[in-house]
XYZ file of C-alpha atoms in Angstrom:
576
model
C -9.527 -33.370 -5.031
C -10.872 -29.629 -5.063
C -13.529 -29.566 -2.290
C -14.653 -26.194 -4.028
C -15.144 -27.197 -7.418
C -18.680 -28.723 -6.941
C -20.166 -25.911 -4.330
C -21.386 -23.699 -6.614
C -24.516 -24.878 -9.374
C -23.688 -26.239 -12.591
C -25.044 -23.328 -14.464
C -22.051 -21.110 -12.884
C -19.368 -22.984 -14.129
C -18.046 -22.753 -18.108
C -16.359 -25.879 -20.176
C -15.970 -24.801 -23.485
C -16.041 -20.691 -24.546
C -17.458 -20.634 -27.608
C -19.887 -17.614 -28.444
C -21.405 -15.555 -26.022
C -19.668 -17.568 -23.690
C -16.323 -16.272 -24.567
C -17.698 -12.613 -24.024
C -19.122 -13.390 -20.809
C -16.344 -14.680 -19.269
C -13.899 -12.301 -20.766
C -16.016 -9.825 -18.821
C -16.407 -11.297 -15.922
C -12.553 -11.795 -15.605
C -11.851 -8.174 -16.184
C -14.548 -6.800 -14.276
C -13.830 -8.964 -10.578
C -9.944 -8.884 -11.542
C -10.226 -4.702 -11.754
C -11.895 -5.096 -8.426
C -9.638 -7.384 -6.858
C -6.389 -5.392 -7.633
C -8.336 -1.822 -6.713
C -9.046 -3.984 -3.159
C -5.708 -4.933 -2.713
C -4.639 -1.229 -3.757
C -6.518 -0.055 -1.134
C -4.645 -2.181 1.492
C -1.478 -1.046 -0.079
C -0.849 -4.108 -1.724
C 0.263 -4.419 -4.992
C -3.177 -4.827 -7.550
C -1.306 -7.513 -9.173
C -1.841 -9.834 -6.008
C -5.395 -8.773 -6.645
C -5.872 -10.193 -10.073
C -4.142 -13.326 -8.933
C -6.425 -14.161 -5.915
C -9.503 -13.555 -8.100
C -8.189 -15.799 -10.478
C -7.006 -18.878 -7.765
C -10.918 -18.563 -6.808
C -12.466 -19.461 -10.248
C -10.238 -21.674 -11.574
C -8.470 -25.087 -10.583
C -7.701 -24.446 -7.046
C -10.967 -22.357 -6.285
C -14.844 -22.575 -7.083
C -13.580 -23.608 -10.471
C -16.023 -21.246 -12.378
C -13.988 -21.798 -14.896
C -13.165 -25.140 -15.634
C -9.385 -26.430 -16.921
C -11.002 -26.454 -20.428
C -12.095 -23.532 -20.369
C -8.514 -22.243 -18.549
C -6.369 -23.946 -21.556
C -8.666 -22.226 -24.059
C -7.516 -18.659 -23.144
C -4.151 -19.808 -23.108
C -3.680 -16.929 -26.233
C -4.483 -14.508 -23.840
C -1.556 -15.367 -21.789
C 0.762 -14.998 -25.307
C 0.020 -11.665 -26.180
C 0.140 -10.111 -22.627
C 3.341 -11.509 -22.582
C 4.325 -9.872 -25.931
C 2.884 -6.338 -24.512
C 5.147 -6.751 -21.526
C 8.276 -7.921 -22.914
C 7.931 -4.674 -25.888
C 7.325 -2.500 -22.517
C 10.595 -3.897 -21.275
C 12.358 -3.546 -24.000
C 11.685 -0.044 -24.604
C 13.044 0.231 -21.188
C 16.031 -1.255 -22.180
C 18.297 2.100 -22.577
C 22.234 1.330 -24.844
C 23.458 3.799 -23.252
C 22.564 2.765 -19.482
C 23.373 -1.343 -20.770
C 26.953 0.562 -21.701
C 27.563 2.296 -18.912
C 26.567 -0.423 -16.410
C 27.860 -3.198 -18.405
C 29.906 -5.273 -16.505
C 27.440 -4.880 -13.666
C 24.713 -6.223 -15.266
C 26.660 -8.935 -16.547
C 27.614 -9.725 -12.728
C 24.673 -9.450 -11.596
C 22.928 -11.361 -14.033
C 25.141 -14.250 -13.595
C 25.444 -15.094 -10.486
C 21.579 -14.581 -9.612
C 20.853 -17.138 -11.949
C 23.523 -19.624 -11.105
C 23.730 -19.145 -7.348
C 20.090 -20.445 -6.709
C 20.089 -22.948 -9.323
C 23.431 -24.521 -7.115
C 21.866 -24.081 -3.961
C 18.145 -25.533 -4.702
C 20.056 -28.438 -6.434
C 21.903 -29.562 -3.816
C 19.208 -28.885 -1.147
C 16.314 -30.609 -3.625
C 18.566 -33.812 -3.774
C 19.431 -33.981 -0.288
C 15.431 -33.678 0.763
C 14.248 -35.814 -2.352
C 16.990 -38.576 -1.408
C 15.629 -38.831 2.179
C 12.432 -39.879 1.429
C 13.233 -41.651 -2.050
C 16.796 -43.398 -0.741
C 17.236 -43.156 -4.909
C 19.902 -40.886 -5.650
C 20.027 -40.975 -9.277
C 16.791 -39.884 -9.441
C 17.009 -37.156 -6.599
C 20.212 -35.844 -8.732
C 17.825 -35.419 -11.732
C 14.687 -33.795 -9.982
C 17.507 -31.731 -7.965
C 19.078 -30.568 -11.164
C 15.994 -29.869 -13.323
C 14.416 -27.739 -10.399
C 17.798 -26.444 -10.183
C 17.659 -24.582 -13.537
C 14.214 -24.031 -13.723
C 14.072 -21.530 -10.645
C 16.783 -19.516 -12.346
C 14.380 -17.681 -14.175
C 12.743 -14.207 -13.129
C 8.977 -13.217 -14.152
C 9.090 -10.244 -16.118
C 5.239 -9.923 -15.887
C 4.423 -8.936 -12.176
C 7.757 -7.347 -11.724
C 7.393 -4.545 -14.837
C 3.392 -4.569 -12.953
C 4.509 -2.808 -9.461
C 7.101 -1.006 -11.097
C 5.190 1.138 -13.676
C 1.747 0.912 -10.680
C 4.526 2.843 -8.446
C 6.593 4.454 -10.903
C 10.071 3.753 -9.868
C 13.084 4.606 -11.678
C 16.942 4.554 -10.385
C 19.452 2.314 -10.145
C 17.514 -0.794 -8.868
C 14.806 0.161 -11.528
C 17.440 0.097 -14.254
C 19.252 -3.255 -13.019
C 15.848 -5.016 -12.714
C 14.538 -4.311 -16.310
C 17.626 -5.795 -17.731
C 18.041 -8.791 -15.490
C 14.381 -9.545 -16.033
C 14.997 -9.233 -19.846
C 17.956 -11.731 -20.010
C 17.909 -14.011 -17.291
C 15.381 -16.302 -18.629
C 17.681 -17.222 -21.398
C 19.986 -18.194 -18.773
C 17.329 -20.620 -17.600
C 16.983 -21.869 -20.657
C 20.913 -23.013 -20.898
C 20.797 -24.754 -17.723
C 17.947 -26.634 -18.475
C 19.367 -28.010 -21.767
C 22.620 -29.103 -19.548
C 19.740 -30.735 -16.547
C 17.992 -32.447 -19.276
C 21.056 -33.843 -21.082
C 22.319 -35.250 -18.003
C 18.915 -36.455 -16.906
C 18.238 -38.072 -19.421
C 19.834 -40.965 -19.553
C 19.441 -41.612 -16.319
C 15.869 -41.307 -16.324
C 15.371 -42.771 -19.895
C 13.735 -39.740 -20.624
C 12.846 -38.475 -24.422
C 15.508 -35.511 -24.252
C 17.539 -34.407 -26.985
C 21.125 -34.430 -27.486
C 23.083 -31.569 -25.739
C 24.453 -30.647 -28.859
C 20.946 -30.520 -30.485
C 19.371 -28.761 -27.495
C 21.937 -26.033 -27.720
C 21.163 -25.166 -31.422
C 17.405 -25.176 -30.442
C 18.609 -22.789 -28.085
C 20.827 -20.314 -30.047
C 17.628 -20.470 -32.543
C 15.557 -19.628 -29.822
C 17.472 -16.943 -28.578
C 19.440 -15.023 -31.604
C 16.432 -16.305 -34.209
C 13.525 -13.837 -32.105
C 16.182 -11.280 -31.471
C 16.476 -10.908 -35.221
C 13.092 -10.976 -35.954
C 12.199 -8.422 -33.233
C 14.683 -6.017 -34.313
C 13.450 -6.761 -38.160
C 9.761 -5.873 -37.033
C 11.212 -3.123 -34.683
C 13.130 -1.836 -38.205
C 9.624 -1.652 -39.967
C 7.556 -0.098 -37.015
C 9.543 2.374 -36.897
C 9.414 3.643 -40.172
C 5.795 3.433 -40.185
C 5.331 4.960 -37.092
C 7.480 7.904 -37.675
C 5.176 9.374 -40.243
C 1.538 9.041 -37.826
C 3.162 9.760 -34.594
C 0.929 12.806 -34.155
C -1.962 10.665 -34.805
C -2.369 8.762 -31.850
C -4.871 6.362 -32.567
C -3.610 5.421 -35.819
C 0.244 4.784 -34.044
C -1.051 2.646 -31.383
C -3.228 0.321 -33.686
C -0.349 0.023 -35.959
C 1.630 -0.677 -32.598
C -1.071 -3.388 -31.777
C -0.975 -4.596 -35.216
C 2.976 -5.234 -35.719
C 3.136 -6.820 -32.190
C 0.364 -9.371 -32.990
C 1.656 -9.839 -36.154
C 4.903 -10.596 -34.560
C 3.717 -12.481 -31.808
C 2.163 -14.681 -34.393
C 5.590 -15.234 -36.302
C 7.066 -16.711 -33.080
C 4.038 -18.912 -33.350
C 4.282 -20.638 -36.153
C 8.278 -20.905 -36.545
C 8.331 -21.738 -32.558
C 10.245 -18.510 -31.658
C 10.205 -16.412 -28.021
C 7.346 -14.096 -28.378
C 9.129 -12.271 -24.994
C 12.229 -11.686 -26.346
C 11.079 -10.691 -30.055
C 9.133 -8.721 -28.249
C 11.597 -7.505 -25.984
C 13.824 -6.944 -29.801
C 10.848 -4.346 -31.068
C 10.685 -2.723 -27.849
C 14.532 -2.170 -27.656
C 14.982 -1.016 -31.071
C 12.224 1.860 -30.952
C 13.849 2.715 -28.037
C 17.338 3.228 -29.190
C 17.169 4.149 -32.654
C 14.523 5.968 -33.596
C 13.707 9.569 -33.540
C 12.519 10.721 -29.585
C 9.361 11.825 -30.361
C 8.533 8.292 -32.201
C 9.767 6.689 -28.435
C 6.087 8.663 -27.871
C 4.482 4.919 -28.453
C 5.342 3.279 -25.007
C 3.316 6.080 -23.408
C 0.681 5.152 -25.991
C 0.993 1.507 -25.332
C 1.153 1.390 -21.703
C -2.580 3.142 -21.496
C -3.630 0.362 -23.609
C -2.496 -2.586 -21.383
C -3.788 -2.221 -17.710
C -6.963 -4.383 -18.657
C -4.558 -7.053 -20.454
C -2.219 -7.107 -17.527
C -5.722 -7.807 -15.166
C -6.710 -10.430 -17.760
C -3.212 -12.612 -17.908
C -2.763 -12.472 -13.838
C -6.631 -13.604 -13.384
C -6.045 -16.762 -15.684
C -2.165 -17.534 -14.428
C -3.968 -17.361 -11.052
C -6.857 -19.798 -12.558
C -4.391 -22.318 -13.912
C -2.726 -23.402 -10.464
C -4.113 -26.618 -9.028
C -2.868 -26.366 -5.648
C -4.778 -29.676 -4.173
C -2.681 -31.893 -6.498
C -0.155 -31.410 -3.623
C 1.529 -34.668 -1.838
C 3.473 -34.298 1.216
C 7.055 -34.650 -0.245
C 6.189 -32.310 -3.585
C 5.037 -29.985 -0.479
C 7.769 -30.065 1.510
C 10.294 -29.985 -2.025
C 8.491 -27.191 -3.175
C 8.591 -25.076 0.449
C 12.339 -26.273 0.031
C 12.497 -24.730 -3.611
C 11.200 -21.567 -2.507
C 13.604 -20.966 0.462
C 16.577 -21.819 -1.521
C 15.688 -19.877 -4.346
C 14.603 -17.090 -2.436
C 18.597 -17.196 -0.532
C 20.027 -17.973 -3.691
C 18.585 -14.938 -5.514
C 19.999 -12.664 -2.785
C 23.214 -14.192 -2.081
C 23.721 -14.016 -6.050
C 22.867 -10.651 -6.414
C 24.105 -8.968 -3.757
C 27.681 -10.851 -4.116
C 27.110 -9.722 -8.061
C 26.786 -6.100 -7.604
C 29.558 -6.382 -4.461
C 32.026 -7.628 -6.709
C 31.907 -4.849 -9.327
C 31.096 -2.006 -6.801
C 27.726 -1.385 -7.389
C 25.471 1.454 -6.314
C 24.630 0.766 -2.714
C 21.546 0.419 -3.368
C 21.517 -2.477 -6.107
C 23.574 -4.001 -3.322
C 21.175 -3.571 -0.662
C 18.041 -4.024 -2.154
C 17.974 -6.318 -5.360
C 17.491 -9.176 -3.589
C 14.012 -8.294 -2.750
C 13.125 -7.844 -6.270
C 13.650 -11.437 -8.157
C 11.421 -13.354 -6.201
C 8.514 -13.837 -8.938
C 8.330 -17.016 -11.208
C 5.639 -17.349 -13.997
C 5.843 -17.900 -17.503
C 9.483 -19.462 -18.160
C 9.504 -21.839 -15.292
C 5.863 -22.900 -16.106
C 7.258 -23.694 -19.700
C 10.206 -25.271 -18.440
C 7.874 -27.683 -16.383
C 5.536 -28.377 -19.091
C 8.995 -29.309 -21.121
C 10.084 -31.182 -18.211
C 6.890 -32.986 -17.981
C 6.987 -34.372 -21.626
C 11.100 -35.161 -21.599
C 10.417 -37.242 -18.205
C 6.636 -38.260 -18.150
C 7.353 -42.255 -17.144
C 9.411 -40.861 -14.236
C 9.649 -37.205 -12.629
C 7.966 -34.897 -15.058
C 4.670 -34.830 -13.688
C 6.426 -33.953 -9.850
C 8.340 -31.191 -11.586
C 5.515 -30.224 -12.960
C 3.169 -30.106 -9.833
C 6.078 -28.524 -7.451
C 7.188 -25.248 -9.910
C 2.904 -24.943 -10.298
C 2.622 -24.662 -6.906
C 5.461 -22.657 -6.107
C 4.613 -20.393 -8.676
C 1.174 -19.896 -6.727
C 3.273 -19.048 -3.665
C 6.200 -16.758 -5.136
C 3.500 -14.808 -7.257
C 1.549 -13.994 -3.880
C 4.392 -12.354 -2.250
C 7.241 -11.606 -4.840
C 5.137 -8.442 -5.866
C 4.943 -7.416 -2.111
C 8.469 -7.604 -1.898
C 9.524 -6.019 -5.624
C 7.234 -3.122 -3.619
C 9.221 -3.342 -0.449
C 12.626 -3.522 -2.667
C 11.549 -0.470 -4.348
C 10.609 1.795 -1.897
C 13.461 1.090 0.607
C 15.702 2.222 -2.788
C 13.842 5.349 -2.866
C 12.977 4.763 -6.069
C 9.460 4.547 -5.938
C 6.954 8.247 -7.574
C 10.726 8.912 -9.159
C 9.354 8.071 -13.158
C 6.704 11.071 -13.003
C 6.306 13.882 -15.264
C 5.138 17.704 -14.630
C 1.764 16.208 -15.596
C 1.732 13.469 -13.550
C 2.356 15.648 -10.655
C 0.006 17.663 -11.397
C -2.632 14.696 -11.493
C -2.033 13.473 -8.208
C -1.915 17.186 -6.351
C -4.585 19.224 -5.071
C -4.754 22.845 -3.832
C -4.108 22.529 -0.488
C -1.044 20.435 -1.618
C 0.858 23.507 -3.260
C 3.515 25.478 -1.171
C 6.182 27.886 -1.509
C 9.161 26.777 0.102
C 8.192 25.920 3.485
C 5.101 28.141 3.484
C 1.643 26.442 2.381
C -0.544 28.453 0.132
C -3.554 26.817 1.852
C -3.323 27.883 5.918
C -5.548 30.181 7.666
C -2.114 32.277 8.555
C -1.167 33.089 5.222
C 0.601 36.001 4.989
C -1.445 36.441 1.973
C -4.641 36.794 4.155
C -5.862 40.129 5.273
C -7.918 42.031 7.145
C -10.961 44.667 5.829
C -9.732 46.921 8.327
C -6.047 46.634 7.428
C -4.984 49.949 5.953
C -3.258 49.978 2.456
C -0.055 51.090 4.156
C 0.144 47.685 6.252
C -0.329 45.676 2.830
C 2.244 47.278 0.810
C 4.512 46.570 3.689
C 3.288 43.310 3.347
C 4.177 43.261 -0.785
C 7.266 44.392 -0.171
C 8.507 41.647 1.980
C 6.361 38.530 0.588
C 5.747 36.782 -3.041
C 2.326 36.781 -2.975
C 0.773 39.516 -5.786
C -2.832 39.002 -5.063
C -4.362 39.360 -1.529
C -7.563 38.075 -0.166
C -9.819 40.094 2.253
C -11.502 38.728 5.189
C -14.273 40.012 7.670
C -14.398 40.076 11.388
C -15.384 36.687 11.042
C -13.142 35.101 9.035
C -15.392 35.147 6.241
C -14.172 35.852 2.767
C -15.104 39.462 1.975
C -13.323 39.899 -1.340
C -9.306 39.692 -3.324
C -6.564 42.822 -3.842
C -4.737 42.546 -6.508
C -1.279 43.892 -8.076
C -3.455 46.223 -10.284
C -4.908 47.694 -6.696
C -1.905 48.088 -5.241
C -0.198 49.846 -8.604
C -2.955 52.137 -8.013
C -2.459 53.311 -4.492
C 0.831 54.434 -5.298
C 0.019 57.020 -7.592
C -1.556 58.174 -4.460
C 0.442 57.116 -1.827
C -0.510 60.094 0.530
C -3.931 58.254 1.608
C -2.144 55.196 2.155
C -2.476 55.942 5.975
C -6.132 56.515 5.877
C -7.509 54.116 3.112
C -8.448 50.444 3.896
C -8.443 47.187 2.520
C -11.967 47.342 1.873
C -11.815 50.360 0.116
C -9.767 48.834 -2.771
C -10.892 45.058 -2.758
C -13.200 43.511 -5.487
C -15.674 40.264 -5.334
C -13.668 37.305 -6.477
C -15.247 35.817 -9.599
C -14.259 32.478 -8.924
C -13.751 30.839 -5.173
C -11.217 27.909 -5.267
C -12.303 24.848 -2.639
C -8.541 23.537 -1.211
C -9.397 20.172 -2.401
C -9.296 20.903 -6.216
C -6.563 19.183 -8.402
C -4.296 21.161 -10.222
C -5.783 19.838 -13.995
C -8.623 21.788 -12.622
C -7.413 24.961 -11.207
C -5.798 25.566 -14.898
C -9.053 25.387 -16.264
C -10.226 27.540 -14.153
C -7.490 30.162 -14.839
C -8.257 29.257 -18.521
C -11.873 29.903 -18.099
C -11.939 33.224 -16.196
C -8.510 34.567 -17.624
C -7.436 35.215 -13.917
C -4.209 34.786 -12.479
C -5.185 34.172 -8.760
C -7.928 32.723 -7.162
C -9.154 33.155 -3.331
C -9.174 29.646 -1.647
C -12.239 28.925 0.803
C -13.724 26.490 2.657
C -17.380 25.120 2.513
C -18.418 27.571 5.164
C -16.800 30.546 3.814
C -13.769 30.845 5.724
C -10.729 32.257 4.078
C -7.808 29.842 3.977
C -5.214 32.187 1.411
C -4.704 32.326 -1.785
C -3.674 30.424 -5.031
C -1.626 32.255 -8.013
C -0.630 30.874 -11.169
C 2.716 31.464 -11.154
C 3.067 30.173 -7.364
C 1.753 26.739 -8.654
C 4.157 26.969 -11.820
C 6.855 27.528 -9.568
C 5.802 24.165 -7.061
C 5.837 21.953 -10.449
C 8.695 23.301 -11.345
C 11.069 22.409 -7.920
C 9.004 19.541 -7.658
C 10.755 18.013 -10.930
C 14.383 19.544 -9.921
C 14.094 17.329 -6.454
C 13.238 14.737 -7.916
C 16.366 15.362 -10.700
C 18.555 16.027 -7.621
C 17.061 12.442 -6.385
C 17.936 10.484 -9.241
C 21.460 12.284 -9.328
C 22.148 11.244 -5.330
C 20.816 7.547 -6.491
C 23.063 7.038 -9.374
C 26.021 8.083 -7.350
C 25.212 5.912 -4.446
């Protein structure tokens, strides 16, 4: 019983959306969700733990604001998020990478799967059978927990990865393990249930008839996503420079798609996952232009799906032995994923740090293993299906919570993480003060660039001749900024170098027409060079004070070794 359901007045809490209703609560999901991952941002935690809090607190387990009616009703919600992440991970999905790492992925994909499935098996039976003393029916719950926590969420993994923009080896390994290993899962749970089955006198199918539901499963949304991939492309190729028109045509074809799987009871993830992979790999490059499109579109449907994952969990349905066999599922998964994919990438000599630091990153469960339950829950209902049901819930509750904290903790001890950035995402995220030349900051109150009024023109040539700075700023007794010297100044005195001794700074300098504060971001200073037509801009503080000087071709030059160290980066990864 939810001690929190009834706290809050009846007027706050929505059964049916229908209306206005729908509206409302679509906006009130998106709106505390947003808030909830920039809170969790802010304590350098990843947003997707955010959205899932905010959604534990209005539905089953929280204030229950929203009400499991309401919950199953945005259930489509849930579909196509998943169909915009598995396209996004698909079009991550390089041949050329899957070629050259082959037999690694294969390794590693393997024995990640199958390691924890062995060890949560075995450690699930042992548990259930001490409390049960039934061991025919601790061998089935054992086995069908076994192959359901096999399976790796796709949807808050891809989330930290493209929040912290990682790319490298570990990136590379991840997207495809995430991509394949849930039809893994699905294999072992057709063998669980067949020997289950008649143990249990469940409602399970054949083996024989479960694997063709399988291989239709599988190779049947494969084909249709590379069909639909086929004809997105060749629509998309002719409105690429059209953005708005590509992306709803994007939208369109995955919704279409995602409806196919539907109604013919296909994997919308790994149709998805089909389109996403063939745009990627045979199309022209600028028509691979629609992931960047795509992934500005989803950031309020990846805040909607993790608010109502979050508002499905029930964690007070909890009894002491699904507690203590779901703390047991977690801590054998959790070994079992790192034993498997460390001895995985061992085995075929793996980058170091796929080795090292996998493990950290397939600790998320979500929206295979709650399918796998539900299916468990109908094949067994007159014996364990409910149990499986309530322990992989409530495990997915606990595994979402931290596995994004530890994808983030994977990632950054890999050195992967601000890798997948572009000259203009650099840009975005650096200011002024930020820009250097070599080891010398642009932005310091001893610039060389800095000079005095009294200086005499001889002292500053001197100064041009030894230093890459071809503007100079002019300061007063006080520090103050008294005006900027320029190439054109300095061209000048040469034609009459003779009064080089005897003319000064001030004699030459001009008012600047523009004053750059050190906290401006670089989108801005190029404005400002576009606006003015200058080259170089003085940089002052608030009060005045002269802190150096900012040049076009300086900043240029800082985007441009900023990109080759982060090339040299990804080389020193790879050959880890």
């Amino acid at each position: 019983m939810n001690p929190l359901s009834e706290t809050l007045p009846s007027f706050f809490h929505f059964v049916n959306l229908s209306g206005p209703q729908f509206t409302l609560i679509l906006g009130i999901l998106i709106f505390f969700g947003t808030w909830g991952g920039f809170l969790f941002k802010k304590l350098h935690i990843p947003q997707v733990v955010g959205y899932f809090i905010v959604g534990i607190l209005v539905g089953n387990s929280g204030f229950q604001i929203l009400r499991p009616q309401a919950v199953s009703a945005l259930n489509p919600i849930t579909t196509i998020a998943l169909s915009f992440i598995g396209f996004l991970v698909g079009g991550e999905l390089k041949g050329d990478v899957i070629k050259k790492n082959g037999k690694q992925f294969v390794s590693v994909l393997l024995f990640e799967a199958f390691t924890p499935a062995i060890i949560v098996c075995v450690l699930v039976t042992f548990i259930d059978f001490l409390f049960t003393k039934n061991f025919p029916r601790s061998l089935c719950v054992g086995l069908l927990l076994g192959a359901i926590c096999s399976s790796t969420a796709p949807e808050a993994t891809t989330n930290v990865l493209q929040e912290y923009r990682t790319r490298g080896p570990v990136t590379t390994m991840l997207y495809g393990i995430i991509a394949m290993d849930d039809a893994a899962a699905l294999i072992l749970y057709a063998i669980a249930s067949t020997i289950a089955s008649p143990i249990l006198g469940g409602t399970s199918a054949s083996f024989f008839s479960q694997l063709l539901s399988i291989f239709y499963d599988i190779f049947g949304s494969i084909a249709l996503g590379l069909v639909v991939g086929f004809i997105a492309s060749l629509i998309i190729k002719n409105i690429i420079s059209d953005e708005g028109r590509a992306l709803s045509f994007t939208l369109g074809i995955l919704l279409l798609c995602t409806g196919i799987c539907e109604l013919v009871g296909l994997d919308n993830i790994l149709s998805s996952m089909a389109v996403g992979f063939f745009i990627a790999n045979f199309t022209a490059k600028n028509v691979r232009n629609i992931f960047k499109m795509a992934s500005r579109f989803t950031p309020p449907i990846y805040v909607l799906f993790f608010v109502v994952v979050g508002a499905r969990l029930d964690i007070w349905a909890m009894k002491p032995l699904l507690l203590i066999l779901a703390l047991a599922y977690v801590a054998g998964r959790t070994f079992g994923k790192a034993l498997g994919s460390w001895f995985g990438a061992w085995i075929t000599k793996a980058p170091l740090t796929i080795q090292k630091y996998m493990k950290y990153c397939l600790l998320s469960q979500a929206g295979v293993a709650i399918g796998l339950s539900v299916q468990a829950g109908n094949d067994f209902s007159d014996s364990v299906g409910n149990n499986i049901l309530l322990v992989v819930t409530f495990t997915t509750f606990l595994v979402e919570l931290i596995g994004p904290v530890f994808v983030k903790i994977g990632v950054t001890k890999a050195g992967e993480v601000g890798m997948n950035v572009t000259e203009e995402d650099i840009k975005q995220d650096t200011k002024v003060q930020d820009v250097t030349w070599g080891t010398e900051k642009a932005c310091a109150k001893d610039s060389k660039a800095i000079v005095s009024d009294t200086d005499t023109i001889r002292s500053i040539l001197d100064n041009f001749g030894s230093h890459h700075n071809h503007t100079f700023v002019v300061k007063d007794s006080e520090g103050n900024l008294s005006g900027v010297i320029s190439l054109e100044h300095l061209k000048e005195t040469l034609l009459i170098e003779e009064l080089a001794e005897s003319m000064l700074a001030m004699d030459i300098m001009d008012k600047p027409e523009y004053i750059c504060p050190p906290e401006l971001s670089l989108p801005d200073l190029y404005e400002k060079f576009a606006e003015f037509d200058s080259e170089a801009f003085p940089i002052a503080d608030s009060q005045g004070k002269v802190l150096g000087v900012i040049e076009k071709f300086a900043v240029d030059h800082y985007l441009h070794n900023r990109i080759l160290e982060l090339q040299r980066k990804l080389t020193a990864l790879d050959s880890a």
